Amino acid sequence: MNNFRRDSFILYAALVVAVLLSAFVSAETAGVHAADLPEPDRKAIFHPVYARNGMVVSEERYATEAGLQVLREGGNAVDAAVTVGFVLAVTFPRAGNLGGGGFMLVRLAETGEVVAIDYREKAPLAVTADTFLDSNGNVDTEKSRHSVLSAGVPGTVAGLAFALEKYGTIPLEKAIRPALLLAKKGFPVSENLARSLEDARGRMENEPESMRIFFKEGGEAYAPGETLVQKDLAETLKLISRHGPEAFYEGEIAAKISRFMSERGGLITERDLKEYRTALREPVRGTYRGYEIYSMPPPSSGGVHLVEMLNILEGFPLGEYGHNTARTINLMAEAMKFAYADRSEHLGDPDFKEVPVKELTSKEYAAKLGERMSPGRVTPSVRIKPGEMPREEGPDTTHFSVIDSKGNMVSNTYTLNFDYGSKITVPGTGILLNNEMDDFSMKPGEPNAYGLVGGSANAPEPRKRMLSSMTPTIVLKDGEPFLVTGSPGGSLIITTVLQIITNALDFGMNISEATNAPRVHHQWLPDKLRIEKGISRDTIRILTERGYTIETGNTMGSAQSIMKKGEFIYGASDPRRPGGLAEGY
Ligand code: DON
């Protein structure tokens, strides 16, 4: 070998080593060891992110990264989830929150037990049946959606602290730290955040405190890439990390909230805050084609109706009928109608009225409903006056999923209700208030913002939790982890989760395919079948001929899911809303 050839060979070899090394390093920073790459599945049209040890999937990258860091350092799934929950309150303020509420489902690897943590907001003590009615007895949606009255007593801080204390391993201070730093030092505004703030501007302009935080002086919007600092929120987070949830429910923050409420004619008092309690509940359980389903019990309607629909559909060979064929959509829509009709009548806060969970989720009941269904048959939703069109879903609620190396799983959905909730920030705290009170049924048969109707079971009462559709869900196979999923989307949440499960179990999709596939939705009232882009015209024609009124609207939901198969963990963040991140290690 002459000198020139030898030098080029050395250069070439060095280059190869460098390329291989950098590939390895970048693969490792992305959470995946190059050597672990499985064979690409040549039948898959979308490939999920995968890892071996743990994974976090959320709608915002700083939140996912903070959660993953906790896992890498040896924290468990609950540690990571609570960290994600606090970070989203800073970096994803349209839905991440301290001033809202939600639900967390946890699978504990050690015992195999699944528990449901209910930190849904509660109605303040001073609420009455008339609080949200005008002088003619009609529902005043300005009050229920856009005023200080619209806020329920927030549950998020209590719920996250409860989860960490009971099932986590790190101190609260550590779980709050990444959020605190992001609030204090700021973070670059994403395209997504900039746009959602612009969308919220109309209502926010009535709230100087919110404008002061989320817009620049003079009302100019933050451009993507500019830094958003939230000083008051950082101070609030510091107080909570030092003094625990008591700082929020009894201390300085409670005083600020109740003072603001009395100034503005709101209802939440120091007593309401002091008496707020997280509830630990038994998850709703079901089975579907040999898999075990665990989901949120009342005061969410999600789990009950998810299991009810799955039970009905189990009676039909959907796999044989085909994904999104007219026959399958027909059966799904009918199952959805039965479930949402039941929701309007039977569901509410179980601390106030017994909810027939067992009956609604039994296989016998589903079989009876199934007798009224057959491919080709459509029962119109006639008995009650039709509801209003559901409001176009805004990007408000948010879901995240976590799994750790031991098989602990967390499925968490929490919300302010609308984007940025009531758009009202409690002065000096950086806390945006929810407008969750609108999820109560203010008047029998009168639809809420999502077109959902209800009755006395969900009428507003002091201390009661308003009915929710949030459906954080965990699916096991023979007691072992299979799926963690959930989504935002108001009334569309339950049917979104349903389709993630049927897509995986009936149609053999991987988690990316199950997430990306076009969705359908029916909620009994209004009697309309909503479909996303991507369902064939032939299918739409057949469904129309069978009697459905079809509506093609916005996309539905934003599922954030993890699937475990063999030694690999796969994740998918819904592409319907950009900016999410699934990442593992
Ligand atoms: O709890 C509920 O069902 C609603 N407040 C959730 C709102 C929601 O998902 C809005 N998101 N897109």
Short mmCIF file of N, CA and C and ligand atoms in Angstrom, two decimals, residues 103 120 343 391 393-398 415-418 436 439 450 452 467-470 487-491 493 577, ligand 1:
data_model
loop_
_atom_site.label_atom_id
_atom_site.label_comp_id
_atom_site.label_asym_id
_atom_site.label_seq_id
_atom_site.Cartn_x
_atom_site.Cartn_y
_atom_site.Cartn_z
N PHE A 103 -57.71 13.23 36.05
CA PHE A 103 -57.77 11.84 36.51
C PHE A 103 -56.46 11.13 36.16
N ARG A 120 -60.61 15.56 40.06
CA ARG A 120 -61.54 16.41 39.33
C ARG A 120 -61.93 17.61 40.22
N ARG A 343 -75.34 7.73 29.13
CA ARG A 343 -74.57 8.76 29.82
C ARG A 343 -75.47 9.90 30.28
N ARG A 391 -69.76 22.02 20.15
CA ARG A 391 -68.82 23.09 19.80
C ARG A 391 -67.61 22.44 19.13
N GLU A 393 -64.24 21.26 18.70
CA GLU A 393 -63.33 20.93 19.77
C GLU A 393 -62.10 21.83 19.74
N GLY A 394 -61.77 22.41 20.85
CA GLY A 394 -60.57 23.24 20.93
C GLY A 394 -59.44 22.42 21.53
N PRO A 395 -58.22 22.87 21.38
CA PRO A 395 -57.11 22.06 21.90
C PRO A 395 -56.89 22.31 23.39
N ASP A 396 -57.79 21.77 24.23
CA ASP A 396 -57.80 22.23 25.61
C ASP A 396 -57.28 21.22 26.63
N THR A 397 -57.93 20.09 26.69
CA THR A 397 -57.52 19.06 27.64
C THR A 397 -56.20 18.46 27.15
N THR A 398 -55.51 17.73 28.00
CA THR A 398 -54.32 17.05 27.50
C THR A 398 -54.10 15.72 28.22
N THR A 415 -57.22 18.85 32.72
CA THR A 415 -57.80 19.88 31.87
C THR A 415 -58.19 21.14 32.62
N LEU A 416 -58.35 22.22 31.84
CA LEU A 416 -58.99 23.44 32.34
C LEU A 416 -60.38 23.56 31.72
N ASN A 417 -60.80 22.57 30.97
CA ASN A 417 -61.97 22.52 30.11
C ASN A 417 -61.65 23.20 28.78
N PHE A 418 -62.02 24.48 28.56
CA PHE A 418 -61.69 25.11 27.28
C PHE A 418 -60.18 25.41 27.24
N GLU A 436 -64.65 24.53 34.32
CA GLU A 436 -65.19 23.17 34.33
C GLU A 436 -66.66 23.12 34.75
N ASP A 439 -69.40 21.68 32.63
CA ASP A 439 -69.63 20.25 32.43
C ASP A 439 -70.81 19.72 33.26
N TYR A 450 -70.18 20.70 24.67
CA TYR A 450 -69.85 19.58 23.78
C TYR A 450 -71.10 18.92 23.22
N LEU A 452 -73.42 17.71 24.91
CA LEU A 452 -73.84 16.60 25.77
C LEU A 452 -75.02 17.03 26.63
N LEU A 467 -69.64 15.91 35.81
CA LEU A 467 -69.37 14.71 35.01
C LEU A 467 -68.33 15.01 33.93
N SER A 468 -67.47 14.06 33.69
CA SER A 468 -66.40 14.25 32.70
C SER A 468 -66.46 13.15 31.64
N SER A 469 -65.79 13.39 30.54
CA SER A 469 -65.63 12.34 29.53
C SER A 469 -64.19 11.84 29.46
N MET A 470 -63.35 12.36 30.32
CA MET A 470 -61.93 12.00 30.23
C MET A 470 -61.76 10.50 30.51
N SER A 487 -56.85 10.65 25.68
CA SER A 487 -56.90 11.73 24.70
C SER A 487 -57.67 12.92 25.25
N PRO A 488 -57.40 14.13 24.73
CA PRO A 488 -58.35 15.22 24.94
C PRO A 488 -59.48 15.12 23.92
N GLY A 489 -60.43 16.04 23.96
CA GLY A 489 -61.46 16.08 22.91
C GLY A 489 -62.89 16.17 23.41
N GLY A 490 -63.10 16.51 24.67
CA GLY A 490 -64.47 16.66 25.18
C GLY A 490 -65.24 15.37 24.98
N SER A 491 -66.40 15.47 24.37
CA SER A 491 -67.24 14.28 24.20
C SER A 491 -66.60 13.27 23.25
N ILE A 493 -63.64 12.15 23.43
CA ILE A 493 -62.56 11.41 24.08
C ILE A 493 -62.87 9.91 24.13
N ARG A 577 -52.39 16.92 16.33
CA ARG A 577 -51.98 18.18 16.94
C ARG A 577 -50.46 18.18 17.02
O1 DON B 1 -64.04 16.67 31.49
C1 DON B 1 -64.45 16.75 30.35
O2 DON B 1 -65.05 15.86 29.80
C2 DON B 1 -64.18 18.02 29.57
N1 DON B 1 -64.08 19.14 30.45
C3 DON B 1 -62.95 17.83 28.76
C4 DON B 1 -62.67 18.99 27.87
C5 DON B 1 -61.84 18.62 26.71
O3 DON B 1 -61.45 17.50 26.54
C6 DON B 1 -61.54 19.66 25.72
N2 DON B 1 -60.52 19.17 24.82
N3 DON B 1 -60.32 19.14 23.76
#
